Amino acid sequence: MTVIAALGTAGGCPRLFGDLLLSAEETDGKVATLPSIREVTNFFPAGSGYTIVGLAQKIGIVAPNCAVAWCNSWLGARIAIQQLKDRANGRLLQVAEVRQFLSEIDPEALQYDFSLIAMVMQPGSDSYAILTHNASPIDVPGLGSFLIEGSGGQMLMEHIQRAPRHFLTSSNWNGSVAIATGLASTLLWLEQSTGANLRHYFGGGYEFAAPTDSGEIKKIGDLMFVIWDDEILLGSAPAPSPVFLMRTLYIDDVLLIKSAALKNGRIDRPHLHVAFPPYALTAMPNLPHPESIDWNTRRICHCFLMHTSEGTHQYSVYEANPPDEGRSVTFQPHGPDLLFGMRPPFFEGVRRDMWASFGRAPRGWLGPDVGDALLPDR
């Protein structure tokens, strides 16, 4: 079970969005782990029956101009995606060709229940098509039409409905990344704090694909998620630090995820997870040792948590390719600790932008220099 979606298809930059969770019948003696909660037995006790068994990529790049997202049966989807990738054989695919393939899927694959959402850029033009197998559009009042499939579809839809209206209107790569990563950071925190998404068998991490200016479709890698508690905005901690880090990068077609929970700047032993694509690898790449994967990246999605009397709000900020000297935060391992270099103006700007986004500071959140805008009920 899973969640996949085609977003931004009503006039904005299109993007495919997919989680990484793989679930199946429980196998005695095998315990999977996730980047956010470690062993799944922390959430699904032994004897649960159907459980989380690992991670797998839900988006496959089958041609330079075509990506396919899948959900439900891994076996059926893998057969179909592998066949489409073999047909492309590295060349550009025509929209009509992909449409015909999806209408004539191999009966061997059709033994299984699965859904596909394909995004194809028409060669030689800026136009694209979203094509499907066993998937139907959903109309969202005030937002337009979406394609969302999988066991987590309803929950994802609820988060989309709460998103700002510019969710559909990004017309470029960086804007598309900002929207997708902001949604992912919210879901990652949900997974860490309540695990509500895991009850719907989706999560574990997220990946995205979007068209580039060259007409190709690429996944968004070399990305860092940083989740902060509101101490960083309040200035109430002597040495504020993130509460969770997750770094993603692709080595050829293999996705690596390095993650760590933190408390007072001390890392709770980093973990490395690997997610393979929904097709066969031509060769296994050499994967780096976890310690050699740098926490610093040129794409950072910050998720700021704001605890109020009305609940916890999340506010996301995406930084695209900042120069080394202009990064909001840098990381330097130092034994069991992680040293931080921070630019105060960045966090001051976040606080101002956050209040502007809410029209004022969130009700019940007692931050500095906010006058009568807040109720001091925290």
Short mmCIF file of C-alpha atoms in Angstrom, two decimals:
data_model
loop_
_atom_site.label_atom_id
_atom_site.label_comp_id
_atom_site.label_asym_id
_atom_site.label_seq_id
_atom_site.Cartn_x
_atom_site.Cartn_y
_atom_site.Cartn_z
CA MET A 1 0.00 0.00 0.00
CA THR A 2 1.19 3.50 -0.60
CA VAL A 3 0.37 6.97 -1.86
CA ILE A 4 1.23 8.48 -5.25
CA ALA A 5 0.02 11.69 -6.84
CA ALA A 6 0.30 13.92 -9.88
CA LEU A 7 0.32 17.50 -8.56
CA GLY A 8 0.26 20.90 -10.19
CA THR A 9 -1.53 19.70 -13.32
CA ALA A 10 -4.01 22.61 -13.44
CA GLY A 11 -1.74 25.29 -14.91
CA GLY A 12 1.31 24.79 -12.70
CA CYS A 13 4.55 22.89 -13.10
CA PRO A 14 3.60 19.19 -12.98
CA ARG A 15 5.29 16.87 -10.51
CA LEU A 16 4.97 13.28 -9.43
CA PHE A 17 4.97 12.59 -5.70
CA GLY A 18 5.36 9.20 -4.06
CA ASP A 19 6.17 7.68 -0.70
CA LEU A 20 8.64 4.84 -0.10
CA LEU A 21 6.80 2.42 2.18
CA LEU A 22 6.52 -1.24 1.23
CA SER A 23 4.08 -3.42 3.17
CA ALA A 24 3.21 -7.12 3.06
CA GLU A 25 2.34 -10.08 5.22
CA GLU A 26 4.50 -10.32 8.32
CA THR A 27 7.49 -12.68 8.14
CA ASP A 28 8.74 -14.30 11.34
CA GLY A 29 12.16 -13.10 12.42
CA LYS A 30 12.35 -10.15 10.01
CA VAL A 31 11.96 -6.62 11.37
CA ALA A 32 12.11 -3.64 9.02
CA THR A 33 13.29 -0.18 10.02
CA LEU A 34 12.28 3.28 8.81
CA PRO A 35 14.33 6.49 8.75
CA SER A 36 11.94 8.20 11.18
CA ILE A 37 10.88 5.59 13.77
CA ARG A 38 13.60 2.95 13.48
CA GLU A 39 12.22 -0.57 14.02
CA VAL A 40 8.63 -0.88 12.83
CA THR A 41 7.87 -3.10 15.84
CA ASN A 42 7.86 0.19 17.75
CA PHE A 43 4.64 0.87 15.88
CA PHE A 44 3.44 -2.52 14.62
CA PRO A 45 4.11 -5.09 17.38
CA ALA A 46 5.14 -8.62 16.42
CA GLY A 47 2.04 -10.59 15.47
CA SER A 48 0.31 -7.68 13.72
CA GLY A 49 -0.06 -9.74 10.54
CA TYR A 50 0.11 -7.20 7.71
CA THR A 51 3.03 -4.90 8.37
CA ILE A 52 5.78 -2.70 6.95
CA VAL A 53 8.55 -4.74 5.34
CA GLY A 54 10.87 -2.10 3.92
CA LEU A 55 11.31 0.75 1.45
CA ALA A 56 10.97 0.89 -2.32
CA GLN A 57 10.95 3.69 -4.86
CA LYS A 58 7.46 4.47 -6.12
CA ILE A 59 8.62 6.50 -9.13
CA GLY A 60 10.61 5.10 -12.02
CA ILE A 61 12.29 7.13 -14.77
CA VAL A 62 11.65 4.87 -17.76
CA ALA A 63 12.84 7.30 -20.45
CA PRO A 64 14.53 10.71 -20.47
CA ASN A 65 11.10 12.33 -20.88
CA CYS A 66 8.86 9.86 -19.01
CA ALA A 67 8.37 8.96 -15.34
CA VAL A 68 5.89 6.47 -13.92
CA ALA A 69 4.56 6.28 -10.34
CA TRP A 70 2.99 3.08 -9.03
CA CYS A 71 0.96 1.85 -6.06
CA ASN A 72 -0.68 -1.32 -4.70
CA SER A 73 0.88 -4.52 -6.09
CA TRP A 74 4.66 -4.24 -6.41
CA LEU A 75 4.81 -7.36 -8.61
CA GLY A 76 2.30 -6.18 -11.20
CA ALA A 77 3.65 -2.64 -11.33
CA ARG A 78 7.25 -3.82 -11.65
CA ILE A 79 6.41 -6.03 -14.64
CA ALA A 80 4.67 -3.17 -16.45
CA ILE A 81 7.29 -0.51 -15.64
CA GLN A 82 10.13 -2.80 -16.66
CA GLN A 83 8.44 -3.49 -20.00
CA LEU A 84 7.93 0.22 -20.70
CA LYS A 85 11.55 0.95 -19.79
CA ASP A 86 12.73 -1.86 -22.08
CA ARG A 87 10.60 -0.47 -24.89
CA ALA A 88 12.12 2.99 -24.51
CA ASN A 89 15.66 1.59 -24.36
CA GLY A 90 17.06 5.02 -23.50
CA ARG A 91 15.21 6.96 -26.21
CA LEU A 92 12.45 9.57 -25.91
CA LEU A 93 8.92 8.21 -25.80
CA GLN A 94 5.97 9.73 -27.64
CA VAL A 95 2.82 10.51 -25.65
CA ALA A 96 0.75 8.35 -27.99
CA GLU A 97 3.17 5.47 -27.51
CA VAL A 98 2.82 5.57 -23.71
CA ARG A 99 -0.95 5.91 -23.95
CA GLN A 100 -1.12 2.80 -26.15
CA PHE A 101 1.16 0.86 -23.79
CA LEU A 102 -1.06 1.64 -20.80
CA SER A 103 -4.12 0.49 -22.69
CA GLU A 104 -2.48 -2.83 -23.60
CA ILE A 105 -0.65 -3.86 -20.42
CA ASP A 106 0.69 -7.41 -20.45
CA PRO A 107 -1.82 -9.93 -19.01
CA GLU A 108 1.00 -11.27 -16.81
CA ALA A 109 1.04 -7.92 -14.99
CA LEU A 110 -2.76 -7.63 -14.97
CA GLN A 111 -2.98 -10.66 -12.69
CA TYR A 112 -2.21 -8.15 -9.94
CA ASP A 113 -4.10 -5.09 -8.77
CA PHE A 114 -1.98 -1.97 -9.27
CA SER A 115 -2.24 1.62 -10.45
CA LEU A 116 0.12 3.69 -12.59
CA ILE A 117 0.40 7.44 -13.14
CA ALA A 118 2.73 8.39 -16.01
CA MET A 119 4.05 11.86 -16.82
CA VAL A 120 5.34 12.29 -20.37
CA MET A 121 6.90 15.38 -21.92
CA GLN A 122 6.06 15.52 -25.62
CA PRO A 123 9.39 15.50 -27.52
CA GLY A 124 10.17 18.83 -29.15
CA SER A 125 7.59 20.84 -27.20
CA ASP A 126 6.79 22.21 -23.76
CA SER A 127 3.57 20.22 -23.52
CA TYR A 128 3.11 17.19 -21.31
CA ALA A 129 0.54 14.51 -20.65
CA ILE A 130 -0.52 12.72 -17.48
CA LEU A 131 -1.62 9.19 -18.38
CA THR A 132 -2.96 6.49 -16.11
CA HIS A 133 -3.75 2.85 -15.58
CA ASN A 134 -6.43 2.12 -12.98
CA ALA A 135 -6.42 5.69 -11.62
CA SER A 136 -9.07 8.40 -11.74
CA PRO A 137 -8.87 12.18 -11.21
CA ILE A 138 -10.27 13.73 -8.05
CA ASP A 139 -11.77 17.23 -8.08
CA VAL A 140 -10.82 19.30 -5.05
CA PRO A 141 -13.08 22.33 -4.43
CA GLY A 142 -11.13 25.51 -5.03
CA LEU A 143 -7.99 23.68 -6.13
CA GLY A 144 -8.83 21.80 -9.31
CA SER A 145 -8.23 18.23 -10.44
CA PHE A 146 -5.68 15.87 -8.92
CA LEU A 147 -4.62 12.29 -9.48
CA ILE A 148 -4.06 10.59 -6.14
CA GLU A 149 -4.00 6.84 -5.58
CA GLY A 150 -3.15 4.44 -2.77
CA SER A 151 -4.11 3.74 0.81
CA GLY A 152 -2.85 7.16 1.93
CA GLY A 153 -4.79 9.09 -0.69
CA GLN A 154 -7.42 10.53 1.63
CA MET A 155 -4.88 11.74 4.18
CA LEU A 156 -2.70 13.30 1.48
CA MET A 157 -5.77 15.05 0.07
CA GLU A 158 -6.53 16.56 3.47
CA HIS A 159 -3.01 18.00 3.66
CA ILE A 160 -3.28 19.37 0.11
CA GLN A 161 -6.56 21.09 0.95
CA ARG A 162 -4.85 22.89 3.85
CA ALA A 163 -1.93 23.99 1.66
CA PRO A 164 -1.63 27.58 0.35
CA ARG A 165 -3.42 28.26 -2.93
CA HIS A 166 -0.11 28.77 -4.79
CA PHE A 167 0.23 24.98 -4.46
CA LEU A 168 -0.90 24.64 -8.09
CA THR A 169 0.73 27.66 -9.64
CA SER A 170 4.47 27.05 -9.51
CA SER A 171 5.82 27.31 -13.04
CA ASN A 172 9.46 26.37 -12.55
CA TRP A 173 11.69 23.63 -11.17
CA ASN A 174 12.64 25.30 -7.89
CA GLY A 175 9.06 26.27 -7.14
CA SER A 176 7.97 22.71 -7.86
CA VAL A 177 10.63 21.35 -5.51
CA ALA A 178 9.65 23.80 -2.77
CA ILE A 179 6.02 22.71 -2.90
CA ALA A 180 6.77 18.99 -2.95
CA THR A 181 9.38 19.15 -0.19
CA GLY A 182 7.16 21.31 2.00
CA LEU A 183 4.41 18.70 1.78
CA ALA A 184 6.93 15.91 2.46
CA SER A 185 8.37 17.64 5.53
CA THR A 186 4.89 17.97 7.03
CA LEU A 187 4.26 14.26 6.48
CA LEU A 188 7.67 13.33 7.92
CA TRP A 189 6.88 15.19 11.12
CA LEU A 190 3.46 13.53 11.27
CA GLU A 191 5.21 10.16 11.02
CA GLN A 192 7.65 11.03 13.80
CA SER A 193 5.10 12.51 16.16
CA THR A 194 1.99 10.33 15.84
CA GLY A 195 2.61 7.75 13.11
CA ALA A 196 -0.89 8.47 11.80
CA ASN A 197 0.22 8.00 8.20
CA LEU A 198 1.71 4.58 9.00
CA ARG A 199 -1.73 3.37 10.02
CA HIS A 200 -2.66 4.00 6.39
CA TYR A 201 0.47 2.16 5.22
CA PHE A 202 2.29 5.05 3.59
CA GLY A 203 5.36 7.11 4.46
CA GLY A 204 8.94 6.12 5.21
CA GLY A 205 10.24 8.98 3.06
CA TYR A 206 9.21 10.66 -0.17
CA GLU A 207 10.52 11.21 -3.67
CA PHE A 208 9.54 13.56 -6.46
CA ALA A 209 9.99 13.95 -10.21
CA ALA A 210 9.42 17.04 -12.34
CA PRO A 211 10.27 18.32 -15.83
CA THR A 212 13.39 20.42 -16.37
CA ASP A 213 13.90 23.31 -18.77
CA SER A 214 15.55 20.87 -21.19
CA GLY A 215 12.34 18.83 -21.52
CA GLU A 216 13.63 15.90 -19.49
CA ILE A 217 12.00 14.53 -16.37
CA LYS A 218 14.28 14.10 -13.38
CA LYS A 219 14.01 13.08 -9.79
CA ILE A 220 14.90 15.57 -7.10
CA GLY A 221 17.89 14.30 -5.18
CA ASP A 222 20.73 15.69 -3.05
CA LEU A 223 18.15 16.99 -0.60
CA MET A 224 18.19 17.64 3.16
CA PHE A 225 15.15 17.75 5.45
CA VAL A 226 15.75 19.62 8.72
CA ILE A 227 13.00 19.62 11.36
CA TRP A 228 13.31 22.30 14.05
CA ASP A 229 11.38 22.73 17.27
CA ASP A 230 10.24 26.30 17.93
CA GLU A 231 13.16 26.94 20.30
CA ILE A 232 15.15 28.14 17.30
CA LEU A 233 12.58 30.88 16.60
CA LEU A 234 11.94 31.71 20.24
CA GLY A 235 15.62 31.90 21.09
CA SER A 236 14.77 30.06 24.30
CA ALA A 237 17.48 27.39 24.16
CA PRO A 238 21.16 28.02 24.91
CA ALA A 239 22.22 25.86 21.96
CA PRO A 240 19.20 25.18 19.72
CA SER A 241 19.50 22.27 17.34
CA PRO A 242 17.26 20.40 14.90
CA VAL A 243 15.27 17.47 16.22
CA PHE A 244 15.54 15.39 13.03
CA LEU A 245 17.73 15.27 9.93
CA MET A 246 17.14 13.31 6.74
CA ARG A 247 19.49 13.45 3.77
CA THR A 248 18.52 11.86 0.44
CA LEU A 249 20.66 11.30 -2.63
CA TYR A 250 20.65 9.06 -5.68
CA ILE A 251 23.63 6.97 -6.69
CA ASP A 252 22.69 6.12 -10.26
CA ASP A 253 19.15 4.70 -9.81
CA VAL A 254 19.53 3.73 -6.15
CA LEU A 255 18.11 6.05 -3.49
CA LEU A 256 20.09 6.46 -0.25
CA ILE A 257 18.54 7.95 2.89
CA LYS A 258 20.71 8.98 5.83
CA SER A 259 18.72 10.01 8.90
CA ALA A 260 19.23 10.87 12.55
CA ALA A 261 17.24 12.08 15.52
CA LEU A 262 18.94 14.68 17.69
CA LYS A 263 18.63 15.97 21.22
CA ASN A 264 20.63 19.02 22.28
CA GLY A 265 22.82 18.60 19.25
CA ARG A 266 23.73 14.98 19.98
CA ILE A 267 23.01 12.45 17.24
CA ASP A 268 21.18 9.24 18.00
CA ARG A 269 23.36 7.08 15.73
CA PRO A 270 22.73 7.89 12.03
CA HIS A 271 20.97 5.23 9.99
CA LEU A 272 21.29 4.50 6.28
CA HIS A 273 18.41 3.10 4.24
CA VAL A 274 18.42 2.01 0.62
CA ALA A 275 15.44 2.04 -1.76
CA PHE A 276 15.66 0.37 -5.17
CA PRO A 277 13.79 1.42 -8.33
CA PRO A 278 10.76 -0.44 -9.72
CA TYR A 279 12.83 -2.09 -12.44
CA ALA A 280 15.99 -4.17 -12.67
CA LEU A 281 19.35 -2.45 -12.28
CA THR A 282 21.82 -2.91 -15.13
CA ALA A 283 24.61 -2.91 -12.52
CA MET A 284 24.81 -2.38 -8.79
CA PRO A 285 26.57 0.93 -8.07
CA ASN A 286 29.22 1.29 -5.41
CA LEU A 287 27.41 2.68 -2.39
CA PRO A 288 29.25 4.97 0.04
CA HIS A 289 29.74 4.26 3.72
CA PRO A 290 27.19 6.19 5.82
CA GLU A 291 29.92 8.22 7.55
CA SER A 292 31.16 9.50 4.20
CA ILE A 293 27.76 11.01 3.29
CA ASP A 294 27.95 14.71 4.15
CA TRP A 295 25.00 16.26 5.98
CA ASN A 296 25.54 19.47 4.02
CA THR A 297 23.68 19.80 0.72
CA ARG A 298 22.75 22.54 -1.71
CA ARG A 299 19.02 21.85 -1.33
CA ILE A 300 17.55 22.21 2.15
CA CYS A 301 13.93 21.98 3.27
CA HIS A 302 13.44 23.38 6.79
CA CYS A 303 10.32 22.43 8.74
CA PHE A 304 9.67 24.69 11.75
CA LEU A 305 7.30 23.38 14.41
CA MET A 306 5.20 25.91 16.29
CA HIS A 307 3.53 24.56 19.41
CA THR A 308 0.46 26.57 20.39
CA SER A 309 -2.58 26.18 22.59
CA GLU A 310 -4.42 25.15 19.40
CA GLY A 311 -1.99 22.41 18.39
CA THR A 312 1.24 22.22 16.43
CA HIS A 313 1.68 24.16 13.19
CA GLN A 314 4.37 23.47 10.59
CA TYR A 315 6.00 26.14 8.50
CA SER A 316 8.33 25.03 5.69
CA VAL A 317 11.10 26.96 3.98
CA TYR A 318 13.02 25.67 0.97
CA GLU A 319 16.53 26.85 0.08
CA ALA A 320 17.66 26.16 -3.46
CA ASN A 321 21.37 25.83 -4.19
CA PRO A 322 22.69 28.41 -1.70
CA PRO A 323 26.42 29.12 -1.95
CA ASP A 324 28.53 27.64 0.82
CA GLU A 325 28.95 30.95 2.63
CA GLY A 326 25.23 31.76 2.34
CA ARG A 327 23.71 28.58 3.73
CA SER A 328 21.34 29.06 6.64
CA VAL A 329 22.88 26.18 8.54
CA THR A 330 25.96 24.00 8.19
CA PHE A 331 26.77 20.73 9.92
CA GLN A 332 30.08 19.40 11.18
CA PRO A 333 30.23 16.02 12.98
CA HIS A 334 32.26 16.10 16.18
CA GLY A 335 32.31 12.71 17.89
CA PRO A 336 28.78 11.94 19.12
CA ASP A 337 27.78 15.58 18.60
CA LEU A 338 26.92 17.59 15.53
CA LEU A 339 28.25 21.13 15.47
CA PHE A 340 26.06 23.76 13.82
CA GLY A 341 26.90 26.95 12.03
CA MET A 342 23.82 29.16 11.78
CA ARG A 343 23.02 32.51 10.17
CA PRO A 344 20.74 34.41 12.61
CA PRO A 345 19.31 36.68 9.85
CA PHE A 346 17.85 33.62 8.16
CA PHE A 347 15.92 32.58 11.26
CA GLU A 348 14.82 36.14 11.93
CA GLY A 349 13.49 36.26 8.37
CA VAL A 350 11.66 32.98 8.87
CA ARG A 351 9.94 34.36 11.97
CA ARG A 352 8.79 37.47 10.07
CA ASP A 353 7.63 35.46 7.05
CA MET A 354 5.82 32.99 9.29
CA TRP A 355 3.84 35.75 10.99
CA ALA A 356 3.03 37.28 7.59
CA SER A 357 1.83 33.90 6.34
CA PHE A 358 -0.54 33.52 9.29
CA GLY A 359 -1.57 37.18 9.19
CA ARG A 360 -0.02 37.35 12.65
CA ALA A 361 1.94 34.98 14.81
CA PRO A 362 -0.02 31.74 15.37
CA ARG A 363 -2.53 32.16 18.16
CA GLY A 364 -1.19 30.96 21.49
CA TRP A 365 2.47 30.97 20.36
CA LEU A 366 4.52 33.18 22.63
CA GLY A 367 7.40 34.49 20.56
CA PRO A 368 9.60 37.52 21.16
CA ASP A 369 8.57 41.07 20.23
CA VAL A 370 5.01 40.27 19.23
CA GLY A 371 3.13 42.69 21.46
CA ASP A 372 -0.57 42.03 21.83
CA ALA A 373 -0.79 39.78 18.78
CA LEU A 374 -0.57 36.68 20.95
CA LEU A 375 -2.31 35.28 23.95
CA PRO A 376 0.28 34.39 26.65
CA ASP A 377 -1.36 31.04 27.35
CA ARG A 378 1.57 28.74 26.76
#
